[in-house]
Coordinates of N, CA and C in Angstrom, one line a residue:
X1211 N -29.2 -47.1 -126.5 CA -30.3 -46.3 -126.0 C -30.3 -45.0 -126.8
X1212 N -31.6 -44.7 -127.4 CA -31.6 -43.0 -128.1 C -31.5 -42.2 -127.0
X1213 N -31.4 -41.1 -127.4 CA -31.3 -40.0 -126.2 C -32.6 -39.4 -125.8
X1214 N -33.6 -39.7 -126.8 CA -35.0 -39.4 -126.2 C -35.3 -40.0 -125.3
X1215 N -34.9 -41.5 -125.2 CA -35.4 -42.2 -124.1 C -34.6 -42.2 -123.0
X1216 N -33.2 -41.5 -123.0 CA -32.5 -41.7 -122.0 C -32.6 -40.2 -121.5
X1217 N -33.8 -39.1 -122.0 CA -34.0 -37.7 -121.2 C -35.0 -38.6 -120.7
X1218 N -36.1 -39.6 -121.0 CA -37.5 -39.9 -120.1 C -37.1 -40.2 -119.1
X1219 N -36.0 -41.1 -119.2 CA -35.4 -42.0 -117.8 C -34.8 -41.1 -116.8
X1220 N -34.5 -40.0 -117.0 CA -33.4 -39.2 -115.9 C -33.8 -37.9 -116.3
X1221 N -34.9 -37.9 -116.5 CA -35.5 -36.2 -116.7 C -35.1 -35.2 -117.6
X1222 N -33.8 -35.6 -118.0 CA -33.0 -34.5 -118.2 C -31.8 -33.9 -118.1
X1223 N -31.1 -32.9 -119.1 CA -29.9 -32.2 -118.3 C -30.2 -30.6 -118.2
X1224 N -29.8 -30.1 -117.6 CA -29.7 -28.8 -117.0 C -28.6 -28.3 -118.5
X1225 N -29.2 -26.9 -118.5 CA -28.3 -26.1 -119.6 C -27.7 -24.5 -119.0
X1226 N -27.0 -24.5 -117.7 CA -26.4 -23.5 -117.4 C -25.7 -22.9 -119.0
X1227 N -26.3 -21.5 -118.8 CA -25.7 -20.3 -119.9 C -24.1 -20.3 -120.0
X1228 N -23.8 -20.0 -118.3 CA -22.1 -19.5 -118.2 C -20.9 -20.7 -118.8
X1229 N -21.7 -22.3 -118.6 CA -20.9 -23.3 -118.5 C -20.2 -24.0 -120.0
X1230 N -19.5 -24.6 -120.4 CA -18.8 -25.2 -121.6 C -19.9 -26.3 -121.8
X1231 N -20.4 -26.8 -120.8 CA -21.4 -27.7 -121.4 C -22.6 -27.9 -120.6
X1232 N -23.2 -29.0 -120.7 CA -24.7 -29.3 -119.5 C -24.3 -29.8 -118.2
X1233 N -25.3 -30.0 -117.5 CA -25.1 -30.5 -115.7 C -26.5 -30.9 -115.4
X1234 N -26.5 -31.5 -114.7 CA -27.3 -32.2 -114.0 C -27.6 -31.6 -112.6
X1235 N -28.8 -31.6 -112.5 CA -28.9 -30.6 -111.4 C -30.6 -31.4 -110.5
X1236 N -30.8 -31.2 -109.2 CA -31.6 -31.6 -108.4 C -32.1 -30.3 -107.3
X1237 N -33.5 -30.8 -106.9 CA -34.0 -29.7 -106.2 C -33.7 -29.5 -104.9
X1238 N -33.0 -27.9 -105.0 CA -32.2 -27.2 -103.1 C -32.7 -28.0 -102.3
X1239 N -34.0 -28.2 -102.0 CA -35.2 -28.3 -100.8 C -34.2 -29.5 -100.2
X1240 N -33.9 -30.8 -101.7 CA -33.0 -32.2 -101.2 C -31.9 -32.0 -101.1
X1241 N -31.2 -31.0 -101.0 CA -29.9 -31.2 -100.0 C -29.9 -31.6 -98.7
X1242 N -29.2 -32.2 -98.1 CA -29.2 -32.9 -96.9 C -28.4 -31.7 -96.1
X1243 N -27.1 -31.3 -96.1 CA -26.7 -30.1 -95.6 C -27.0 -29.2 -96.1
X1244 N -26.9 -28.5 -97.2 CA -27.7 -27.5 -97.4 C -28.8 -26.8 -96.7
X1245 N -29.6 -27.8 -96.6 CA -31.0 -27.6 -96.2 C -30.8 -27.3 -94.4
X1246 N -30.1 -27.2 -94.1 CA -29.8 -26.9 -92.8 C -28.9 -25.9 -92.9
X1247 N -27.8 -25.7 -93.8 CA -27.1 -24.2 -93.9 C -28.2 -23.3 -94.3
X1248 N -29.4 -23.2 -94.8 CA -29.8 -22.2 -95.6 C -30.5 -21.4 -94.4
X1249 N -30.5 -21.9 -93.1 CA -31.2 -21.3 -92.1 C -30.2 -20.2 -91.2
X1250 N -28.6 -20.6 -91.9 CA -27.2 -20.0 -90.8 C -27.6 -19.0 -92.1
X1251 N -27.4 -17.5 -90.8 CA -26.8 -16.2 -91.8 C -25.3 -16.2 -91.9
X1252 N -25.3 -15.9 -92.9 CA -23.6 -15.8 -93.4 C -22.6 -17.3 -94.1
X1253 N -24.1 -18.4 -94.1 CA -23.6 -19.3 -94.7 C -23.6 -19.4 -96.4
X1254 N -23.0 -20.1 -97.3 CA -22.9 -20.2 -98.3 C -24.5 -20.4 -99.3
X1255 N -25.3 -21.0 -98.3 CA -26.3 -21.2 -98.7 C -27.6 -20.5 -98.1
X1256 N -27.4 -19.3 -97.6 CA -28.4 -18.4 -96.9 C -29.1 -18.1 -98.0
X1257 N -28.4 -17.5 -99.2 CA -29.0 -16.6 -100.2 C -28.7 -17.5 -101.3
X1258 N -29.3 -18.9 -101.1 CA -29.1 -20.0 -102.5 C -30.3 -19.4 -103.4
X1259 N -29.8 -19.3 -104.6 CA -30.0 -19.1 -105.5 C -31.1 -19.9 -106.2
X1260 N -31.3 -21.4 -106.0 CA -31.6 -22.1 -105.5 C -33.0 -22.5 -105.3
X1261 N -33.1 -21.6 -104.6 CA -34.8 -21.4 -104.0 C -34.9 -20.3 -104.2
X1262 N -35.3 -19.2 -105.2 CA -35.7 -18.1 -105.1 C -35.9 -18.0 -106.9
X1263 N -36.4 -16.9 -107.2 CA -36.6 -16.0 -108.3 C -37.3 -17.3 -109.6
X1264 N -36.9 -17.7 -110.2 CA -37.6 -18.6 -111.3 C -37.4 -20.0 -111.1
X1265 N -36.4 -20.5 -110.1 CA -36.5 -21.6 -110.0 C -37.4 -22.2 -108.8
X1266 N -38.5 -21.0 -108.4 CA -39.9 -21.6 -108.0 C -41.2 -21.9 -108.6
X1267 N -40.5 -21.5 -110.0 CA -41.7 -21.7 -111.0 C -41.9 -23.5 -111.0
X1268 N -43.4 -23.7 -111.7 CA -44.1 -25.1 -111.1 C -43.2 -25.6 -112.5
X1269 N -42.8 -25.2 -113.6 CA -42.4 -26.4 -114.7 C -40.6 -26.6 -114.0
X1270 N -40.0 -25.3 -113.7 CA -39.0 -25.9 -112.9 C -38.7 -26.7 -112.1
X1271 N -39.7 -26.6 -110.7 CA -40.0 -27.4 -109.4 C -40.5 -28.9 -110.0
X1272 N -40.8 -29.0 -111.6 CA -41.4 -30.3 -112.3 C -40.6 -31.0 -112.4
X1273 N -39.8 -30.0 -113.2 CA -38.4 -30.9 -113.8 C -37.3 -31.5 -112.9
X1274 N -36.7 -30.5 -112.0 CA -36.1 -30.8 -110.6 C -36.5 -32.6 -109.8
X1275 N -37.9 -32.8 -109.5 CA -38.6 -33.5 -109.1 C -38.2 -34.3 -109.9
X1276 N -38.6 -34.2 -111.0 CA -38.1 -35.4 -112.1 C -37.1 -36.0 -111.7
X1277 N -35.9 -35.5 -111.9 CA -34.6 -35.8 -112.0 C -34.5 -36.9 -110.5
X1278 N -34.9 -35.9 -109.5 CA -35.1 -36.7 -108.4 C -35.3 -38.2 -108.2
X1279 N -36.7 -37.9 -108.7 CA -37.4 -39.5 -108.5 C -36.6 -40.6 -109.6
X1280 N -35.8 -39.6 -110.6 CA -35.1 -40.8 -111.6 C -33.9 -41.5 -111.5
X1281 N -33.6 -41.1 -109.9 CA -32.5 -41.2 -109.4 C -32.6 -42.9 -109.1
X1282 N -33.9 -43.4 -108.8 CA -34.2 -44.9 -108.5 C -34.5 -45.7 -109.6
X1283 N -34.3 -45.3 -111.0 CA -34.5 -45.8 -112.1 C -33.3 -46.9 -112.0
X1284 N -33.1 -48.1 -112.3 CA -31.9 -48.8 -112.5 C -31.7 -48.6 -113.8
X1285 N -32.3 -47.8 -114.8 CA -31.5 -47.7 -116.2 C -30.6 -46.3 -116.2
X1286 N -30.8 -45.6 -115.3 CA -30.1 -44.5 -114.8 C -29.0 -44.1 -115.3
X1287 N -27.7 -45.2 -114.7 CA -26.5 -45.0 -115.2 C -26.5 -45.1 -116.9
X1288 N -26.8 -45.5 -117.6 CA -27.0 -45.7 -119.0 C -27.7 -44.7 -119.4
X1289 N -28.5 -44.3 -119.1 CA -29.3 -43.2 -119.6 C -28.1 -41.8 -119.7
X1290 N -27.4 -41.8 -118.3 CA -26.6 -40.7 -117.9 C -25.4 -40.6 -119.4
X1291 N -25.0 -41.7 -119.3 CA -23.8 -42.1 -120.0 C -24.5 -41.4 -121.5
X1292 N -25.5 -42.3 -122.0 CA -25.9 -41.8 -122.8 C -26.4 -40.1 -123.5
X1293 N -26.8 -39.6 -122.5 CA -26.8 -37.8 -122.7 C -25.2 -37.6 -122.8
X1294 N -24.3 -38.2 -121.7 CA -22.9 -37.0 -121.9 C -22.4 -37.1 -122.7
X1295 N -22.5 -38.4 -123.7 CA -21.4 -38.7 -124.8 C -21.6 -37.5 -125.6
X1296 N -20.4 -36.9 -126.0 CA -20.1 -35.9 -127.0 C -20.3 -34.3 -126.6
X1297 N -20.4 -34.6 -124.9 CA -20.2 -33.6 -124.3 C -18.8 -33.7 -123.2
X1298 N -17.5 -32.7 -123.8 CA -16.4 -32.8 -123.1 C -16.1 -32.1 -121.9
X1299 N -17.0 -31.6 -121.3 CA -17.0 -30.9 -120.1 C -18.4 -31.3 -119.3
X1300 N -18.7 -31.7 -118.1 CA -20.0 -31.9 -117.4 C -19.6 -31.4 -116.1
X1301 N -21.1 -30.7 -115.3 CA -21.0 -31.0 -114.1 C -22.3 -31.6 -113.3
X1302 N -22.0 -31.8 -112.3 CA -23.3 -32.3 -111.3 C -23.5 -31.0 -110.3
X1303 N -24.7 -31.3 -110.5 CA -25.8 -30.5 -109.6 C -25.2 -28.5 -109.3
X1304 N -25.8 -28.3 -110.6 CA -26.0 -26.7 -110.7 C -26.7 -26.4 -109.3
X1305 N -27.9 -27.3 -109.1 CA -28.5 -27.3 -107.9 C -28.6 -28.5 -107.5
X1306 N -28.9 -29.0 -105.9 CA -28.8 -29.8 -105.6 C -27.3 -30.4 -104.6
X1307 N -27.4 -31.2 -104.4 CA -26.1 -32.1 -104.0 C -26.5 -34.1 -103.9
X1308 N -25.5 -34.3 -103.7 CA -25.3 -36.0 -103.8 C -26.2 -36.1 -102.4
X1309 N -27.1 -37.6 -102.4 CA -28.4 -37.9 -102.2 C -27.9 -38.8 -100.8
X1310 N -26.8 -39.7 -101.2 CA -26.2 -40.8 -100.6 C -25.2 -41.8 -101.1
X1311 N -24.8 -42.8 -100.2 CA -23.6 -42.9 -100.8 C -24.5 -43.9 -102.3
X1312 N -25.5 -44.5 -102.3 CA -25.9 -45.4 -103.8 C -26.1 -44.3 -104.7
X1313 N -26.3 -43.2 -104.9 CA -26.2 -42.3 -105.4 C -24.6 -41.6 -106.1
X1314 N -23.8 -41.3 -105.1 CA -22.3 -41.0 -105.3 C -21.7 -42.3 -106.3
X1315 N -22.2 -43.8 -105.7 CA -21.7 -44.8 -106.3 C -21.8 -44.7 -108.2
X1316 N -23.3 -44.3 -108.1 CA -23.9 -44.1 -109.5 C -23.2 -43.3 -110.5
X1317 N -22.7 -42.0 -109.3 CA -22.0 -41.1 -110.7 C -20.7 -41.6 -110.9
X1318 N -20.1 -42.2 -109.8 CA -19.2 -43.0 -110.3 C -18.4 -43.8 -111.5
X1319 N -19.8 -44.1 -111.2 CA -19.7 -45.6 -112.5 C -20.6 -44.6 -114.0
X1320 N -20.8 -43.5 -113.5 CA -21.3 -42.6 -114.8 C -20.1 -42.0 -115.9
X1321 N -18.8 -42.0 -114.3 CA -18.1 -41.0 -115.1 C -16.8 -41.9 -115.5
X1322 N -16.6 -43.3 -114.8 CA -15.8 -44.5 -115.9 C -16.5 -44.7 -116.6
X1323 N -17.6 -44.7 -117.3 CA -18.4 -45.1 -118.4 C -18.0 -43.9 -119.7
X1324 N -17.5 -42.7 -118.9 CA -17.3 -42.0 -119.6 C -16.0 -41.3 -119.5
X1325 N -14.9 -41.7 -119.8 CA -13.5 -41.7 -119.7 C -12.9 -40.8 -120.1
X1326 N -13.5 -40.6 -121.5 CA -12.9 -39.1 -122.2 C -13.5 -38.0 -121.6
X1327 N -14.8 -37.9 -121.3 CA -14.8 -36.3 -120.6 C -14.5 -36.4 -119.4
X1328 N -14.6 -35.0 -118.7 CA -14.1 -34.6 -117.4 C -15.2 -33.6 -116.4
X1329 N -15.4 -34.4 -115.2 CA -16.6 -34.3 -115.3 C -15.6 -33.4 -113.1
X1330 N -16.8 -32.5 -113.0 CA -16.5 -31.4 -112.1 C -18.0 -31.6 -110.7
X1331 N -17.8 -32.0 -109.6 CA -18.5 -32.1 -108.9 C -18.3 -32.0 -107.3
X1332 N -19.5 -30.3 -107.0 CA -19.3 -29.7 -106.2 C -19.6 -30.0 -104.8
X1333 N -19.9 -30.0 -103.9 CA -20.9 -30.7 -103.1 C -20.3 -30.1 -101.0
X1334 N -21.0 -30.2 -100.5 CA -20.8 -29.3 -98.9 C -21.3 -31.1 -98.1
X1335 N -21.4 -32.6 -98.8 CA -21.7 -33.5 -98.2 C -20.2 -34.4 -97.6
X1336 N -19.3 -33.6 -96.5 CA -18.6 -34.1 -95.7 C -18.0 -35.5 -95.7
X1337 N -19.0 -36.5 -95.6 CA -19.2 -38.0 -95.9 C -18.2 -38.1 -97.0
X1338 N -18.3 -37.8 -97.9 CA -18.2 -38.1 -99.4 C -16.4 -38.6 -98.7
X1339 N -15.9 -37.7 -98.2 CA -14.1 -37.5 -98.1 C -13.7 -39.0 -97.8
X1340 N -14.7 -39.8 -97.4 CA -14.3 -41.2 -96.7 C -14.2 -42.1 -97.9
X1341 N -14.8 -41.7 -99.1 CA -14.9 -42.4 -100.2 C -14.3 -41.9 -101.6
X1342 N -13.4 -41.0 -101.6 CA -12.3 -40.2 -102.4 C -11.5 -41.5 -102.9
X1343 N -11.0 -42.3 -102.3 CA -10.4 -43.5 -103.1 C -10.6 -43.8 -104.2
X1344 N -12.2 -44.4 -104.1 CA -13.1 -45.0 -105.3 C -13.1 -43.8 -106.3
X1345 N -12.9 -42.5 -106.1 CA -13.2 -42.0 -107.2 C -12.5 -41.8 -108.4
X1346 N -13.4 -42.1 -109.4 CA -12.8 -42.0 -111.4 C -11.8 -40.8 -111.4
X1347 N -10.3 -41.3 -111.8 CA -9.6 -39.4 -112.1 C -10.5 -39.0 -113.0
X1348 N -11.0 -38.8 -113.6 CA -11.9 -37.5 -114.7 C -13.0 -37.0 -113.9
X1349 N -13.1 -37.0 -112.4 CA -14.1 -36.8 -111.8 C -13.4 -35.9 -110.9
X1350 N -13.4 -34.8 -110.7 CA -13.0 -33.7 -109.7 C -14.0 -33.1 -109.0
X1351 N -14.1 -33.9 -107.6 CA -15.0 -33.4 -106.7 C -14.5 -32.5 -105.5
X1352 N -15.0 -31.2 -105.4 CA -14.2 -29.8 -104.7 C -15.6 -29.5 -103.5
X1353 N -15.1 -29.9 -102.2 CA -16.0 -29.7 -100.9 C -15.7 -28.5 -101.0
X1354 N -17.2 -27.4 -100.3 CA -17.2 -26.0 -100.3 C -16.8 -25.9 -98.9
X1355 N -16.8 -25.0 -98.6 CA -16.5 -24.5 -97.0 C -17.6 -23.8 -97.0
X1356 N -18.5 -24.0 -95.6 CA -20.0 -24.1 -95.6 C -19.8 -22.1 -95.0
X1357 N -19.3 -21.4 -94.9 CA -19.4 -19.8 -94.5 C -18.9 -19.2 -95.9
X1358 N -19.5 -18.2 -95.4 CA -19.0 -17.1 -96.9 C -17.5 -16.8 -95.8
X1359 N -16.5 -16.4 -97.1 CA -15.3 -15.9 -96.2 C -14.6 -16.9 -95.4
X1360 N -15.2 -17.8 -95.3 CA -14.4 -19.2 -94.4 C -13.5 -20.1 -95.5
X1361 N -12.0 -20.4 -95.0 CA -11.3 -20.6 -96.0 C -11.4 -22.2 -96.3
X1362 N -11.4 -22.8 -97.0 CA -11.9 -23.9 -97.4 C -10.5 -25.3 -96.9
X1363 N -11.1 -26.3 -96.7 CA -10.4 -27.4 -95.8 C -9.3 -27.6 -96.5
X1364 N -8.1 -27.4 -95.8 CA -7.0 -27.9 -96.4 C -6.7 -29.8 -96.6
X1365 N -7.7 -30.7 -95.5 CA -7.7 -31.6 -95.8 C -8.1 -32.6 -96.8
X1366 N -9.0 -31.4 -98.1 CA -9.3 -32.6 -99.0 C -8.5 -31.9 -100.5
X1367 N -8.6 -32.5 -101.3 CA -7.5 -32.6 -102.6 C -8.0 -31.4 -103.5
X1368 N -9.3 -31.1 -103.3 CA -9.8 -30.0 -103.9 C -10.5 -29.4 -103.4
X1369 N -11.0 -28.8 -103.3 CA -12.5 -27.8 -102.5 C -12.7 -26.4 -103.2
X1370 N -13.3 -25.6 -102.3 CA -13.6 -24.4 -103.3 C -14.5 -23.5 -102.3
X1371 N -14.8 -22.3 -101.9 CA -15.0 -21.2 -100.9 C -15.8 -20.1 -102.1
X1372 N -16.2 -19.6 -101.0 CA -17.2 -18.5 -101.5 C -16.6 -17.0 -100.5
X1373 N -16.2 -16.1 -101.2 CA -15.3 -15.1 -100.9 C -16.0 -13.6 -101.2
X1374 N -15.9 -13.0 -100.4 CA -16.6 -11.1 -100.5 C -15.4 -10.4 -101.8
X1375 N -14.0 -10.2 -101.5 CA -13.3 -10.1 -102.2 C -12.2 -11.4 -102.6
X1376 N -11.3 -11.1 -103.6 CA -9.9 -11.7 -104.0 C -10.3 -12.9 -104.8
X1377 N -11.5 -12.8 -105.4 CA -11.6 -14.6 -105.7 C -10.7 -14.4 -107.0
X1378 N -10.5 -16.3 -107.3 CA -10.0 -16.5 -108.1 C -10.9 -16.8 -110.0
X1379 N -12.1 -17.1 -109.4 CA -13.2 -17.1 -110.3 C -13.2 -16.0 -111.3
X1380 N -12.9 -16.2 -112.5 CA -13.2 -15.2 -113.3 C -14.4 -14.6 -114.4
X1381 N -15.3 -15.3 -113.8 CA -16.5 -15.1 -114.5 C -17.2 -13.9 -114.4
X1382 N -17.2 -13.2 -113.3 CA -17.4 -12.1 -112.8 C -17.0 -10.7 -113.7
X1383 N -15.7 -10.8 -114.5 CA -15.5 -10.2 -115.2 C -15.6 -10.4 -116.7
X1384 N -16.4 -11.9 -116.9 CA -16.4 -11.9 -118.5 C -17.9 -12.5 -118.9
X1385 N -19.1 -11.8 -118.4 CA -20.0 -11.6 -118.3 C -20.7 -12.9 -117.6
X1386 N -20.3 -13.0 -116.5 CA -20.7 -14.3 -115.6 C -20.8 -15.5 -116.6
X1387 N -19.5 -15.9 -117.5 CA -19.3 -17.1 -117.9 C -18.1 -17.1 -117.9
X1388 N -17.8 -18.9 -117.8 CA -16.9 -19.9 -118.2 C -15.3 -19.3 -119.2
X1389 N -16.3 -18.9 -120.1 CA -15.1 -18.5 -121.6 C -14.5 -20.1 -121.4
X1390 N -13.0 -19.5 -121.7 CA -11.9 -20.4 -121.4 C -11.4 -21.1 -120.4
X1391 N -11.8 -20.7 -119.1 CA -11.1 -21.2 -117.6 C -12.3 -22.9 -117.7
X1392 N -11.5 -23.3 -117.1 CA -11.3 -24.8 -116.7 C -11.1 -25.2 -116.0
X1393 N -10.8 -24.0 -114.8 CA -10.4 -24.2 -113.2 C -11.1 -25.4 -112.3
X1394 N -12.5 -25.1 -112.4 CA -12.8 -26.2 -111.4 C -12.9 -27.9 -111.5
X1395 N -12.6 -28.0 -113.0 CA -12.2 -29.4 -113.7 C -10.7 -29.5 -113.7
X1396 N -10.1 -28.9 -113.4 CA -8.8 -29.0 -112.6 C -8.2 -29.5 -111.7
X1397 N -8.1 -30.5 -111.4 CA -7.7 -31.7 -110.2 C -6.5 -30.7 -109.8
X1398 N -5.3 -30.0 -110.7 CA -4.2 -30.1 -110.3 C -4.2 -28.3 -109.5
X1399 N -5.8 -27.7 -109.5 CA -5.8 -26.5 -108.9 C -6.7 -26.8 -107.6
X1400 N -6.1 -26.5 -106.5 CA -6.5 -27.2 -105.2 C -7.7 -26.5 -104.8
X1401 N -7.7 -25.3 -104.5 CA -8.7 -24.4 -104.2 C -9.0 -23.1 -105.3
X1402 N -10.9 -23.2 -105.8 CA -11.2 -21.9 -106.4 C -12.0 -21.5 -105.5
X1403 N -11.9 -20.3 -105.7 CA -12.5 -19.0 -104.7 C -13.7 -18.1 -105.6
X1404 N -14.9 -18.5 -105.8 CA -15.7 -17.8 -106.2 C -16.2 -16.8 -105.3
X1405 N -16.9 -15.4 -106.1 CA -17.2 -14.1 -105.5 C -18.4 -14.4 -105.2
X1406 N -19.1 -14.2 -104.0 CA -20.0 -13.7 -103.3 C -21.3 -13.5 -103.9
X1407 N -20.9 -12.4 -104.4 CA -22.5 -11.8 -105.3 C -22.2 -12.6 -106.8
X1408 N -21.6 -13.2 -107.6 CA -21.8 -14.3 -109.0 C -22.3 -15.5 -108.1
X1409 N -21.8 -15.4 -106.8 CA -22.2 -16.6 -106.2 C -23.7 -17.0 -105.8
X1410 N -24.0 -16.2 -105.4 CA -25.7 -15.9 -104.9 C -26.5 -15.3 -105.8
X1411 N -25.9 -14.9 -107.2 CA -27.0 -14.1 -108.2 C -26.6 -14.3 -109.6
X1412 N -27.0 -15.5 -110.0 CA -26.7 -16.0 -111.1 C -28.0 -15.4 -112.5
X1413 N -27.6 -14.9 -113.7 CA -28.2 -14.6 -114.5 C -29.7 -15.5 -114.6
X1414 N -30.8 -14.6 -115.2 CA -32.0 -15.0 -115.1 C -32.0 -16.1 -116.3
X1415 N -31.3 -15.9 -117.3 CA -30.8 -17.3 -118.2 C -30.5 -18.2 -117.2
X1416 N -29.8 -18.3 -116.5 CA -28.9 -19.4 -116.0 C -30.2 -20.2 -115.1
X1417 N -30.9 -19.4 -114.4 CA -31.9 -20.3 -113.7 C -32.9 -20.7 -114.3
X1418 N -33.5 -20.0 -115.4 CA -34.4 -20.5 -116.2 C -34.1 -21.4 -116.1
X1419 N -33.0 -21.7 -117.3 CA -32.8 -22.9 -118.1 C -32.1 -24.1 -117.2
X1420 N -32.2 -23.9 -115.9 CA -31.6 -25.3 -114.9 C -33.1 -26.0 -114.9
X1421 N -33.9 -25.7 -115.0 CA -34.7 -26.5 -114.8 C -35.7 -26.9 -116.2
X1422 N -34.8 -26.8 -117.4 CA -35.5 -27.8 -118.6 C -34.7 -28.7 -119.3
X1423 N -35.3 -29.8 -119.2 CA -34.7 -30.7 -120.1 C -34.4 -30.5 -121.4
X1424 N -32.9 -29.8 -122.0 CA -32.5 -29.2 -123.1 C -31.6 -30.3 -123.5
X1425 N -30.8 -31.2 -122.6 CA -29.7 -31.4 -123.8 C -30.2 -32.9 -123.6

């Protein structure tokens, strides 16, 4: 499959600025929890980033959608495979989260299809922990803890919190990117602590470009 035809089929990848490579990303609105934290003050998702500033622009809200609806494509997984190859770092859903479990299944079989990279996937969908078995090692999925300041569940293998002070995140100081840290593709680092305000106010690059099909 070319990769022209494998962006028609799956919309797309997202080109976060701060990140080592692309991500795949879906529109806030379809979060299943989220969409219910965004209404709690003082939740992680009060001030999603998300829904606001350019990613309510209509070619954004286009592309998003896209990605969405491409989720019922059965060429899907192929298509996926196809964009990541020759990209060694990926993540899922800059925005968004996992849909269901045929959906979770899919990235699954996205990220044994794709053995050499290492693929980082964030998600506040609870459920998912019942199905941690099945998951590919090159897939490091980190449940958030749904409060800012609330310390993140010691019962799953990874997770990740959103913190006012002390985070472990260092983007904050190296112009809200990545550089060299590798942390949250890190299976063997249990909990990252991203800051608050990088958390909720990500560069006007960074949102742009979540919602065009660049790579």
């Amino acid at each position: 499959m070319l990769k022209k035809e494998a962006r028609q089929i799956t919309g797309g990848l997202s080109k976060p600025s701060k990140m080592p490579g692309p991500a795949h990303n879906l529109p806030a609105i379809a979060c299943k929890t989220g969409a219910k934290l965004v209404k709690v003050p003082g939740s992680v998702c009060a001030g999603c980033y998300a829904l606001k500033g350019r990613y309510r622009f209509k070619n954004v809200q286009a592309a998003l959608s896209r990605r969405l609806q491409a989720l019922q494509d059965p060429r899907w997984v192929s298509a996926m495979v196809t964009l990541i190859k020759g990209q060694p770092w990926f993540r899922w859903h800059d925005s968004g989260d996992v849909q269901d479990l045929e959906h979770l299944n899919k990235i699954y079989e996205v990220c044994r299809l794709t053995p050499s990279k290492r693929h980082w996937l964030p998600t506040r969908e609870a459920w998912i922990k019942a199905h941690l078995q099945n998951k590919p090692t090159n897939l490091v999925i980190r449940f958030s803890a749904p409060m800012v300041d609330q310390r993140a569940p010691a019962s799953w293998p990874n997770s990740s919190e959103v913190v006012s002070s002390g985070a472990s995140c260092p983007a904050a100081k190296q112009n809200n990117e990545c550089k060299d840290c590798r942390a949250c593709w890190d299976a063997s680092i249990k909990t990252v602590s991203y800051g608050c305000l990088l958390y909720t106010s990500p560069s006007p690059r960074d949102v742009e470009e979540s919602g065009i099909a660049g790579w």
